[in-house]
Short mmCIF file of C-alpha atoms in Angstrom, two decimals:
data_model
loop_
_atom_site.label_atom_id
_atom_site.label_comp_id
_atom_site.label_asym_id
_atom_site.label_seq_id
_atom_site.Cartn_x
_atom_site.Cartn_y
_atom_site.Cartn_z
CA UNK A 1 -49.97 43.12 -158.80
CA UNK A 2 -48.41 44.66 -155.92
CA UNK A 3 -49.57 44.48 -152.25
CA UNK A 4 -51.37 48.21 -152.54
CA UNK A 5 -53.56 46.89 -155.53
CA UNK A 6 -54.61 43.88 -154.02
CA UNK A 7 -55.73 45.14 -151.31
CA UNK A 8 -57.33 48.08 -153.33
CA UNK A 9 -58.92 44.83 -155.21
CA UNK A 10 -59.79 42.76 -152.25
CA UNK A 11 -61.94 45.94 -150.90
CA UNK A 12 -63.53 46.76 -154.64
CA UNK A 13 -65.19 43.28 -154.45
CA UNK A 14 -62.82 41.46 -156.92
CA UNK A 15 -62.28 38.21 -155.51
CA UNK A 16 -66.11 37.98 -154.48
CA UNK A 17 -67.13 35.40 -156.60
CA UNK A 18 -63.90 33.08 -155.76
CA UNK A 19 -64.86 33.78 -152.07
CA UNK A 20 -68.11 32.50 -152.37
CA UNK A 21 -67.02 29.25 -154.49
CA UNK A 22 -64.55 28.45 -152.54
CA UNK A 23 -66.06 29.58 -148.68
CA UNK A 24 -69.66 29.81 -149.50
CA UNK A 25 -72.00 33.31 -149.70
CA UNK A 26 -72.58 33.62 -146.07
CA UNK A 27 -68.18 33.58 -145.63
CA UNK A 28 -67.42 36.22 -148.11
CA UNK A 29 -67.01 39.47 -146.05
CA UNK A 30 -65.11 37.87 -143.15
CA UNK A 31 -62.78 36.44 -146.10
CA UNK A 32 -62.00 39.70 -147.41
CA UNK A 33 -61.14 41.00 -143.93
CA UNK A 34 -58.95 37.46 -143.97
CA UNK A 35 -57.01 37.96 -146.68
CA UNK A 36 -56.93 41.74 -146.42
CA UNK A 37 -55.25 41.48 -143.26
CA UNK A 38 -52.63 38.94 -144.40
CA UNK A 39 -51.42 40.90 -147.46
CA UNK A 40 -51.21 43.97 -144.80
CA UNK A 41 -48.85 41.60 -142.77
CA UNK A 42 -47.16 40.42 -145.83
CA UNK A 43 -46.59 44.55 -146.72
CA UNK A 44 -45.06 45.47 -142.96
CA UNK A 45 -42.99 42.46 -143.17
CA UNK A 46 -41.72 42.29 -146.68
CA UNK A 47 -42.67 45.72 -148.21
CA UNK A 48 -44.87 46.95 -151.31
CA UNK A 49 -44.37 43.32 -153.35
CA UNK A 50 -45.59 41.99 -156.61
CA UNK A 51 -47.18 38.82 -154.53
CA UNK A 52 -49.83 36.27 -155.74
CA UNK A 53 -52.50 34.79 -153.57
CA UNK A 54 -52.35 30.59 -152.44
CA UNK A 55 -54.89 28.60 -150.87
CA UNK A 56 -54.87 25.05 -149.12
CA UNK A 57 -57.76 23.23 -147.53
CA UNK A 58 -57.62 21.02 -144.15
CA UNK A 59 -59.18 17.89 -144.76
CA UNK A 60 -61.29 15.50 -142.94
CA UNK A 61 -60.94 11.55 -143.06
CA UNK A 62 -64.65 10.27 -143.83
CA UNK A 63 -64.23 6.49 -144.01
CA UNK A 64 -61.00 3.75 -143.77
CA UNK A 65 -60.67 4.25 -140.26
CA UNK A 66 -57.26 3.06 -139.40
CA UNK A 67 -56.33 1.13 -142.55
CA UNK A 68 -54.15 3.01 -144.48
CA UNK A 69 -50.98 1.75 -142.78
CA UNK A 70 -51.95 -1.90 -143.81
CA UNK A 71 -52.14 -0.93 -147.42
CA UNK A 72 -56.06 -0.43 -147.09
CA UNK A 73 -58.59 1.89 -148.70
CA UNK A 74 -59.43 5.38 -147.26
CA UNK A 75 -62.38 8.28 -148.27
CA UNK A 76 -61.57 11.38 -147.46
CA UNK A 77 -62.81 14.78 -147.93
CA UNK A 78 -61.09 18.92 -148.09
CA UNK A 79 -62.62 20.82 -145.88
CA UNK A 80 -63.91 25.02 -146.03
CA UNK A 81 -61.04 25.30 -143.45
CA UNK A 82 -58.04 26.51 -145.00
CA UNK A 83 -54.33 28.32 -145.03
CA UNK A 84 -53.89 30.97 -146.99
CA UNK A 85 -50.72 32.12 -147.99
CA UNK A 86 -49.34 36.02 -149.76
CA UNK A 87 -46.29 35.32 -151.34
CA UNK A 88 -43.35 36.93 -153.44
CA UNK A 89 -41.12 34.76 -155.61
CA UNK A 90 -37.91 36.05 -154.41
CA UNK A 91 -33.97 35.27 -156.46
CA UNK A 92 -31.75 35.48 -153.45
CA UNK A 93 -32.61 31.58 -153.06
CA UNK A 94 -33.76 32.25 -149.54
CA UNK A 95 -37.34 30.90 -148.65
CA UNK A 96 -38.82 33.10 -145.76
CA UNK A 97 -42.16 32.04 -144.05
CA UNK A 98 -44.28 34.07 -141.43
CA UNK A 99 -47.30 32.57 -139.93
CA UNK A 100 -49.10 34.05 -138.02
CA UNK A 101 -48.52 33.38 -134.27
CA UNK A 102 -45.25 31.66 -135.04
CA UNK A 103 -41.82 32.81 -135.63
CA UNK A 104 -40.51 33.41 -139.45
CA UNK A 105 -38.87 30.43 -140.83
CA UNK A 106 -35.83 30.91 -143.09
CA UNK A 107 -34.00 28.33 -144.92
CA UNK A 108 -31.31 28.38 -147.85
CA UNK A 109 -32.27 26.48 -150.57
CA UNK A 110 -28.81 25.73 -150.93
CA UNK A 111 -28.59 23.80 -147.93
CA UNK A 112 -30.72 20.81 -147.93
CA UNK A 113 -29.10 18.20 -145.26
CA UNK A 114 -31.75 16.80 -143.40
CA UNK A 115 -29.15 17.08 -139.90
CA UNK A 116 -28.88 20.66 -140.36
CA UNK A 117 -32.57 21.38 -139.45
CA UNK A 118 -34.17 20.34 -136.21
CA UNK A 119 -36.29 17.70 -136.50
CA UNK A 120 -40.67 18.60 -135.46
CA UNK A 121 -39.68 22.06 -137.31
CA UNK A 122 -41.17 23.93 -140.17
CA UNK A 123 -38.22 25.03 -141.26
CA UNK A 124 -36.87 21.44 -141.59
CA UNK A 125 -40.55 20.84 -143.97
CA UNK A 126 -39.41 23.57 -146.21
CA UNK A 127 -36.10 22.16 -146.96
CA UNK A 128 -37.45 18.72 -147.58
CA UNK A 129 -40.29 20.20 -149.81
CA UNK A 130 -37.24 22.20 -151.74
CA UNK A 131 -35.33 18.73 -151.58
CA UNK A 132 -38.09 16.44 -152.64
CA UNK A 133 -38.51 19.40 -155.55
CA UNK A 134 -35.38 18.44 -156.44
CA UNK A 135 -34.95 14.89 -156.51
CA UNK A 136 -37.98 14.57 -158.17
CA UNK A 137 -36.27 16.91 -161.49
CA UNK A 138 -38.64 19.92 -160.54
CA UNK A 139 -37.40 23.70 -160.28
CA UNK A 140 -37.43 25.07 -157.05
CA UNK A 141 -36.35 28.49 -155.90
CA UNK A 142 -36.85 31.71 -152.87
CA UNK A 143 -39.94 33.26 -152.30
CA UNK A 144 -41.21 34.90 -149.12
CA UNK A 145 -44.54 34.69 -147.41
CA UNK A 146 -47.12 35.26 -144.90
CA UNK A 147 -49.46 32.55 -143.83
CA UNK A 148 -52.42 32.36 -141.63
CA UNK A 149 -54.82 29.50 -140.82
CA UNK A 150 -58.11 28.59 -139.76
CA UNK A 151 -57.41 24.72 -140.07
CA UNK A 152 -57.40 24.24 -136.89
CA UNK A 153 -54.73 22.22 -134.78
CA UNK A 154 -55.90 19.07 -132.62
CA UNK A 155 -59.14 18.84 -134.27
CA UNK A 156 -58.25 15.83 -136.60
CA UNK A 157 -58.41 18.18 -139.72
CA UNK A 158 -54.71 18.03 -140.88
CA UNK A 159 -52.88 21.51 -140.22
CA UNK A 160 -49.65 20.33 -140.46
CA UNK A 161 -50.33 18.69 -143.60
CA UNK A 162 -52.18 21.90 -145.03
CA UNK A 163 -49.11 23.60 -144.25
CA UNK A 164 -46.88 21.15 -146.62
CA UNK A 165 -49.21 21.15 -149.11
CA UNK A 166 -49.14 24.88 -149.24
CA UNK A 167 -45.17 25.46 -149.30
CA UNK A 168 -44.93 22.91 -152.83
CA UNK A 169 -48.43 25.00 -154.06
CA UNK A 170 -46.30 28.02 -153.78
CA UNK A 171 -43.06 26.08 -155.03
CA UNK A 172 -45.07 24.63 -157.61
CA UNK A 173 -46.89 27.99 -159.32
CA UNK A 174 -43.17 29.89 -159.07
CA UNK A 175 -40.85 27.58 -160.37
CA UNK A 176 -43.00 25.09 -162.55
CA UNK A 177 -45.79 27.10 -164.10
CA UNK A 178 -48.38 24.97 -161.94
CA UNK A 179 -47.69 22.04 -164.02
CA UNK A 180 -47.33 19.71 -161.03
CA UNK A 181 -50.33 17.58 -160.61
CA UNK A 182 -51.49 17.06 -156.93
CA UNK A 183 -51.11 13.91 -156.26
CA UNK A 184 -47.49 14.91 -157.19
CA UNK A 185 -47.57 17.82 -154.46
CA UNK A 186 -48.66 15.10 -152.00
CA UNK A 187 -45.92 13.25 -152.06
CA UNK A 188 -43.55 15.25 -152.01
CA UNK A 189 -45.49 16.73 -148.83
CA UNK A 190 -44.49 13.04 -147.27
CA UNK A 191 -41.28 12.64 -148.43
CA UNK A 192 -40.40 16.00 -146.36
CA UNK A 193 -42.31 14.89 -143.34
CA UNK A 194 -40.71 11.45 -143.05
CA UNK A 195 -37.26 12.56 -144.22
CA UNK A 196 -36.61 16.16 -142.95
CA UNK A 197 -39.28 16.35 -140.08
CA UNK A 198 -38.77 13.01 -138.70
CA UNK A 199 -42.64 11.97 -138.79
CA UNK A 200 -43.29 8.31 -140.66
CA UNK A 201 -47.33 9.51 -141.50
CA UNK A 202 -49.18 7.51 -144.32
CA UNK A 203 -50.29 9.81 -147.37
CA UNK A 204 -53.71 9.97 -146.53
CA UNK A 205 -53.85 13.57 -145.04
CA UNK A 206 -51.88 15.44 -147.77
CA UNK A 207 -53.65 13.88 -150.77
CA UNK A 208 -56.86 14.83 -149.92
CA UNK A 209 -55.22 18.54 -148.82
CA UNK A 210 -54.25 18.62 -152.22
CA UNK A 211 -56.86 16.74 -154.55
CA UNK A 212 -59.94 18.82 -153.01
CA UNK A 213 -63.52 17.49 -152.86
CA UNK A 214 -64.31 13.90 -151.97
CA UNK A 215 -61.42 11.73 -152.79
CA UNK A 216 -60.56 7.48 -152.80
CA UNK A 217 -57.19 6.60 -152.31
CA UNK A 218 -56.44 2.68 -152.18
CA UNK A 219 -52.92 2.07 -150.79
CA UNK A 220 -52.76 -1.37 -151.99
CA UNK A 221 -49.60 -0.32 -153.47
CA UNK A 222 -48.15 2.72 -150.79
CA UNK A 223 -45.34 4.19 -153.53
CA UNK A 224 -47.95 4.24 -156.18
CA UNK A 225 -51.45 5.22 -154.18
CA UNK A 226 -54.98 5.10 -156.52
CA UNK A 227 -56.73 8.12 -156.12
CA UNK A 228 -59.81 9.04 -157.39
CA UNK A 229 -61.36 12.24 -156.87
CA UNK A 230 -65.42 11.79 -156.70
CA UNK A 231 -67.88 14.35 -157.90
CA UNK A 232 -70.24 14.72 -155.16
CA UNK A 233 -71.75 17.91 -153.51
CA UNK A 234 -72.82 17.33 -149.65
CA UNK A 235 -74.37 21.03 -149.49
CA UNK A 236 -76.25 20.83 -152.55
CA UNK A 237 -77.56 17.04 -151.21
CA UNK A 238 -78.78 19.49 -148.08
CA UNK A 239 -76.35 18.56 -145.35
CA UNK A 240 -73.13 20.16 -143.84
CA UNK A 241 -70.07 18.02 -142.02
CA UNK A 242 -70.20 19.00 -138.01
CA UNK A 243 -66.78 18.43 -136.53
CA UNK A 244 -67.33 18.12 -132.79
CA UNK A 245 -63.60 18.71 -130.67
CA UNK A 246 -64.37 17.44 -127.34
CA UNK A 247 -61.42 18.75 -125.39
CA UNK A 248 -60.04 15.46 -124.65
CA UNK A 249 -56.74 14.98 -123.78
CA UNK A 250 -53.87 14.27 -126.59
CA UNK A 251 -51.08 13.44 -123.71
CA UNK A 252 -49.74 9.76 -123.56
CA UNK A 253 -51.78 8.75 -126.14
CA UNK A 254 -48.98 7.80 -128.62
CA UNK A 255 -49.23 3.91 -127.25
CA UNK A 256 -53.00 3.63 -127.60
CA UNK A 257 -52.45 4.91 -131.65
CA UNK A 258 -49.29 2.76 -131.70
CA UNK A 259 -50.75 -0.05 -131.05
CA UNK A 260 -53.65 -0.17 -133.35
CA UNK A 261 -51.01 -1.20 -136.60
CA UNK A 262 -48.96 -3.35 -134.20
CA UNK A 263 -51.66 -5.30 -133.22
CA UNK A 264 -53.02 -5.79 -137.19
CA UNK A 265 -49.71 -6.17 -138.66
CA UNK A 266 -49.00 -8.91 -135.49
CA UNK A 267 -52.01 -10.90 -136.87
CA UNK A 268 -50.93 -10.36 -140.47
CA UNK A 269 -47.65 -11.98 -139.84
CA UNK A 270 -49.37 -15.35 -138.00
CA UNK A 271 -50.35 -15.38 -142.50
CA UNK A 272 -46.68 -14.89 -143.72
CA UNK A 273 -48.10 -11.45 -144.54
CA UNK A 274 -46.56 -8.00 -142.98
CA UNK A 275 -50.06 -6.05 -143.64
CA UNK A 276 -53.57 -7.59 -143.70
CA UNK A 277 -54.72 -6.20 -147.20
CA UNK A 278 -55.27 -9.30 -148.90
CA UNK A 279 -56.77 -11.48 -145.89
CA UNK A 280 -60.31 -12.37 -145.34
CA UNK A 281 -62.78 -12.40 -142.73
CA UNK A 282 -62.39 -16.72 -143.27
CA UNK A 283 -58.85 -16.74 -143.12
CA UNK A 284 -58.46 -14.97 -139.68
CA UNK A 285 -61.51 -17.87 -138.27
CA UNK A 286 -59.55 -20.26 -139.61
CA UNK A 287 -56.95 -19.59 -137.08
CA UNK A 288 -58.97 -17.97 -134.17
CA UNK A 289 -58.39 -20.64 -131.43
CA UNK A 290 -54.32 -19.91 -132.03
CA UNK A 291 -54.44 -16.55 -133.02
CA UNK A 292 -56.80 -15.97 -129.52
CA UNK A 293 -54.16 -17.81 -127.66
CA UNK A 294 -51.04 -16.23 -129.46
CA UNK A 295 -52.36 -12.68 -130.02
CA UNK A 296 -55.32 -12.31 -127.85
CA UNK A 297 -59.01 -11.12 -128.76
CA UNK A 298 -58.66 -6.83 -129.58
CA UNK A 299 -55.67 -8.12 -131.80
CA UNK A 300 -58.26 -10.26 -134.22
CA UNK A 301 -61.19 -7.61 -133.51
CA UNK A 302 -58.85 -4.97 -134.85
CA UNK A 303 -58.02 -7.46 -137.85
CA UNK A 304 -61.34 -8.12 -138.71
CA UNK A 305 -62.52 -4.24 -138.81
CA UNK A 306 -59.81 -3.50 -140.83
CA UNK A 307 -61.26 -6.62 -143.05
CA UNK A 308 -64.82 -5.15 -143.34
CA UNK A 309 -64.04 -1.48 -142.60
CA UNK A 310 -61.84 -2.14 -146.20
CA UNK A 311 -65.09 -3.15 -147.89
CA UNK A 312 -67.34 -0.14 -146.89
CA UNK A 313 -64.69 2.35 -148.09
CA UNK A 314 -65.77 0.51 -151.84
CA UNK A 315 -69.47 0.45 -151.12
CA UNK A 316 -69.30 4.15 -149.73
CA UNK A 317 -67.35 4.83 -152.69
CA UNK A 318 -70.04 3.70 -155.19
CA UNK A 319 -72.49 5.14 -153.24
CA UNK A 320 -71.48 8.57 -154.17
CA UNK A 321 -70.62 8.19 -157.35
CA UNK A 322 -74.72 7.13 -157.58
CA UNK A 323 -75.56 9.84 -155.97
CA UNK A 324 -77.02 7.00 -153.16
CA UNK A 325 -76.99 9.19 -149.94
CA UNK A 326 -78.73 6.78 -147.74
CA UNK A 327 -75.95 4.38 -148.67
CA UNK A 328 -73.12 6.61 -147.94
CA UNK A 329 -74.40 7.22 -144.26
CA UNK A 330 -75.21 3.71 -143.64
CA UNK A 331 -71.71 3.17 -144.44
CA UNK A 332 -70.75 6.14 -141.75
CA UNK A 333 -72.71 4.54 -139.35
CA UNK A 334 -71.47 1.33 -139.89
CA UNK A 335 -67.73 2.33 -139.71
CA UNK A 336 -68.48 4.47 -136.46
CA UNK A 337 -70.28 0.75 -134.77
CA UNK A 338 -66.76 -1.20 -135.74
CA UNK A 339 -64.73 1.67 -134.70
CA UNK A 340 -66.11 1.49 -131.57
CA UNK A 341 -66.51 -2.18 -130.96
CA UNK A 342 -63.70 -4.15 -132.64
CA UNK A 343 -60.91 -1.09 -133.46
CA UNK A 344 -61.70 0.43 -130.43
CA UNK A 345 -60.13 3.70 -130.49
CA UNK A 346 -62.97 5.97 -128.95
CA UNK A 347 -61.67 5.70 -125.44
CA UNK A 348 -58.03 5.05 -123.86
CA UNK A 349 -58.18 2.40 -120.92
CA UNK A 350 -55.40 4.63 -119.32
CA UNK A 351 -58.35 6.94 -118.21
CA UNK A 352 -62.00 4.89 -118.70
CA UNK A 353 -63.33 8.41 -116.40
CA UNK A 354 -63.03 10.81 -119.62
CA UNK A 355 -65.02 9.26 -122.52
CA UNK A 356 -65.25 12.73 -124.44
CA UNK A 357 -66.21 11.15 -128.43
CA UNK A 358 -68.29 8.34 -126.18
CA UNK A 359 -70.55 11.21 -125.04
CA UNK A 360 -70.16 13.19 -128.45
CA UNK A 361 -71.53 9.98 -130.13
CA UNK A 362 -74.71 9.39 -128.20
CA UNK A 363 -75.43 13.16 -128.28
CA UNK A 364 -75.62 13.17 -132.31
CA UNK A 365 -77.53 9.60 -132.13
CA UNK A 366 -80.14 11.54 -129.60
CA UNK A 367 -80.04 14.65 -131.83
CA UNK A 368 -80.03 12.99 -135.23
CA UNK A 369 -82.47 10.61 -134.88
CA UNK A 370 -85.26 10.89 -137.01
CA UNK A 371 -83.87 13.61 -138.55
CA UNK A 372 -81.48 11.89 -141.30
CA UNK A 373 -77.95 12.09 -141.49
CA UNK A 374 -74.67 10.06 -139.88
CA UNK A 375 -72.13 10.35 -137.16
CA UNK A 376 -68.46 8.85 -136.18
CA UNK A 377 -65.55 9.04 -134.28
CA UNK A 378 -62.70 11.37 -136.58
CA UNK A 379 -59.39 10.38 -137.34
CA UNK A 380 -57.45 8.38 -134.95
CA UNK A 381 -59.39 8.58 -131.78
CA UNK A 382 -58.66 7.99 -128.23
CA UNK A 383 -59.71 11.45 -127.74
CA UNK A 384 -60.43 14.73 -130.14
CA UNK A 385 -63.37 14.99 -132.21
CA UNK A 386 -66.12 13.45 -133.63
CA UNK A 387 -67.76 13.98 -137.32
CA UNK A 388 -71.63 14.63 -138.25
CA UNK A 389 -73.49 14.71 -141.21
CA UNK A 390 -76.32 16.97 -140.31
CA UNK A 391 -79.40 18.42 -142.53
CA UNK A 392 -78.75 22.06 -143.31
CA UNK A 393 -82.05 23.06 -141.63
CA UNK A 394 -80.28 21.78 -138.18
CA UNK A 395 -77.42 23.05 -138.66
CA UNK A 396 -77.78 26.12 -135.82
CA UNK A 397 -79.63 23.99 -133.87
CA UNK A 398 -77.17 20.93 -133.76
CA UNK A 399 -74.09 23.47 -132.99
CA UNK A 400 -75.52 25.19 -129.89
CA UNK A 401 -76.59 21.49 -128.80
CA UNK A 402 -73.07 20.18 -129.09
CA UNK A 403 -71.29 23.63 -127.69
CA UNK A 404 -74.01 23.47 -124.48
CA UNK A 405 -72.08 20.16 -123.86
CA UNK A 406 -68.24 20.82 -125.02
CA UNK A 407 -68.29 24.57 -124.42
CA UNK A 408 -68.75 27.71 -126.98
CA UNK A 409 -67.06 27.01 -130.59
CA UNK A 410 -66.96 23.49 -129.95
CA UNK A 411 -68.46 22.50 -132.79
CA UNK A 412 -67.73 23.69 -136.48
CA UNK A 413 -70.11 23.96 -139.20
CA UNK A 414 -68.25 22.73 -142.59
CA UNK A 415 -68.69 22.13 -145.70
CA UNK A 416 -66.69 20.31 -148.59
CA UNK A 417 -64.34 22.28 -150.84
CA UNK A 418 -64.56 21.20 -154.26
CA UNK A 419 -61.00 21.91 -155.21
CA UNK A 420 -57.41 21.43 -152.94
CA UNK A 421 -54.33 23.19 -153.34
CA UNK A 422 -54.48 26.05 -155.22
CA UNK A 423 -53.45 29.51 -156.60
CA UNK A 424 -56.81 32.11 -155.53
#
């Protein structure tokens, strides 16, 4: 259909029912003003188009803190929080992208050098999506589009990765009939984001962007990744996910996160190993006097979380798949304690006065309490946001708790999406 009908459709109630599924009953109006507004954008900027509607979740890491880049095991989750995309496959082999509050993006599909696109660009993402396409034996072709998103950035729920994920969705549904599976769509998400874009990230972020719903990836082998998606629903269990930004600062951080595989991979190597995943808790005491001496203590602390955080992703893991709720969040809980006491990533020394996710975390201990539910620091840490699993009868109550302390809109109420990358 052209732009005109769907938005004729969007207003007749058409996409309701997808609405709801995918953003819950309470979300559907403001959706329809959402995506009636980008197809309006799409129209001014491209004209009256036959166009098809996209849709990629962020995503939020739930367990596996920090262990991906030793070959570890991570849970994950895709998040109500999503891009959206109006598109029109195009044959002039030019890919256009608009998002909103950005400049349009245009690159030839024809030229796919890696040097010819600046490196931290979008642009350069698109031509290593079209080149990973490519290499990989899949069609891959012009379309233009207008984008808009509510995953938000520097809250530790994976825009960037969204926004791959969403260019080879589009790519995909044009060129190859959908066909591509999403693990598929995730790595070719990484290959343009370590090749083109000049990032090395792990492949946690784009498979679960992708997969949708709870998902297990074990990295034990990183060019070949396990994933399992697991069929569990957090909102019909009672509870939504809380992610709490604190307003820390992001600057100069980039040592503190360095470190953190430096330090594990040093201690691996004291084994003849260059990643941990196959140590034990035994083999790293068996050297502690040396490796204390050699490496110093938050060097084998980080080792041994890694160790045991490795072993809750599996017991989490079969906790959902039982349905075994009380399990899960003990296994939250647990991984928050080690993140804070042996990874120790909720603070940066550089600046011991601003303990933002400190304060977030005894706030949802005091709040939670008694009430059921789990709470731990989100993604990387040093500073951002922290994750809650709170009953749904708190939920209003335990978002203007946390905004009274990190300021209005501070807190978002989520839920789980059951499915990832997708065409509406």
């Amino acid at each position: 259909m052209n732009v005109t009908e769907l938005i004729k459709n969007i207003a007749d109630g058409a996409l309701d029912a997808r609405f709801a599924y995918l953003y819950g009953n309470d979300n559907v109006s403001l959706q329809r003003a959402r995506y009636t507004e980008a197809a309006e954008e799409f129209k001014a900027l491209y004209g009256d188009l036959e166009v098809s509607l996209f849709s990629v979740p962020g995503r939020s890491e739930i367990s596996g803190n920090h262990t991906d880049h030793n070959q570890g095991c991570v849970l994950a989750a895709a998040l109500d929080l999503d891009i959206i995309a109006v598109a029109s496959k195009t044959d002039d082999g030019v890919v256009r992208i608009k998002s909103k509050g950005f400049p349009e993006d245009v690159i030839n599909v024809s030229n796919l050098d890696p040097d010819a696109y600046e490196n931290y660009g979008s642009a350069a993402i698109i031509a290593g999506i079209c080149d990973g396409f490519g290499k990989r034996g899949y069609a891959y072709g012009g379309f233009c589009a207008y984008t808009t998103s509510n995953v938000l950035k520097g809250s530790g729920i994976s825009s960037s990765a969204a926004f791959e994920v969403q260019v080879c969705n589009v790519m995909n549904h044009f060129y190859n009939g959908g066909a591509i599976d999403s693990p598929t769509l995730a790595k070719i998400s990484q290959y343009a984001e370590n090749t083109f874009f000049g990032k090395p990230c792990g492949l946690m972020d784009q498979t679960a962007c992708a997969v949708g719903g709870f998902v297990a990836i074990d990295f034990a082998d990183p060019t070949k990744p396990l994933i399992e998606k697991l069929d569990f629903d957090l909102s019909k269990a009672g509870y939504c996910l809380c992610i709490v930004n604190t307003g820390g600062n992001h600057a100069d951080l980039n040592e503190d996160y360095a470190s953190v595989p430096a330090e594990m991979k040093a201690v691996a190597k004291e084994f003849g190993a260059p990643v941990l995943r196959g140590l034990t808790y035994d083999d790293i005491l068996s050297k502690l006097p040396a490796l204390r001496q050699t490496l110093g203590d938050r060097a084998i602390m980080r080792a041994l979380h890694f160790i045991e955080e490795n072993d809750r992703v599996a017991a989490q893991k079969a906790a959902l798949k039982a349905g075994d709720l009380e399990g899960f969040f003990a296994g939250v809980l647990a991984s928050g304690d080690s993140s804070f006491k042996q990874l120790q990533n909720v603070f940066t020394v550089k600046n011991v006065s601003e303990q933002g996710l400190s304060l977030a975390l005894a706030l949802c201990k005091h709040f939670l309490t008694g009430k059921g539910g789990a709470w731990r620091v989100h993604g990387g840490g040093f500073a951002g946001t922290v994750q809650a699993f709170v009953p749904l009868q708190y939920k209003a109550e335990f978002k203007a708790y946390m905004d009274a302390a990190f300021g209005e809109g501070a807190c978002a109420v989520l839920n789980i999406r059951p499915e990832g990358a997708i065409k509406v």
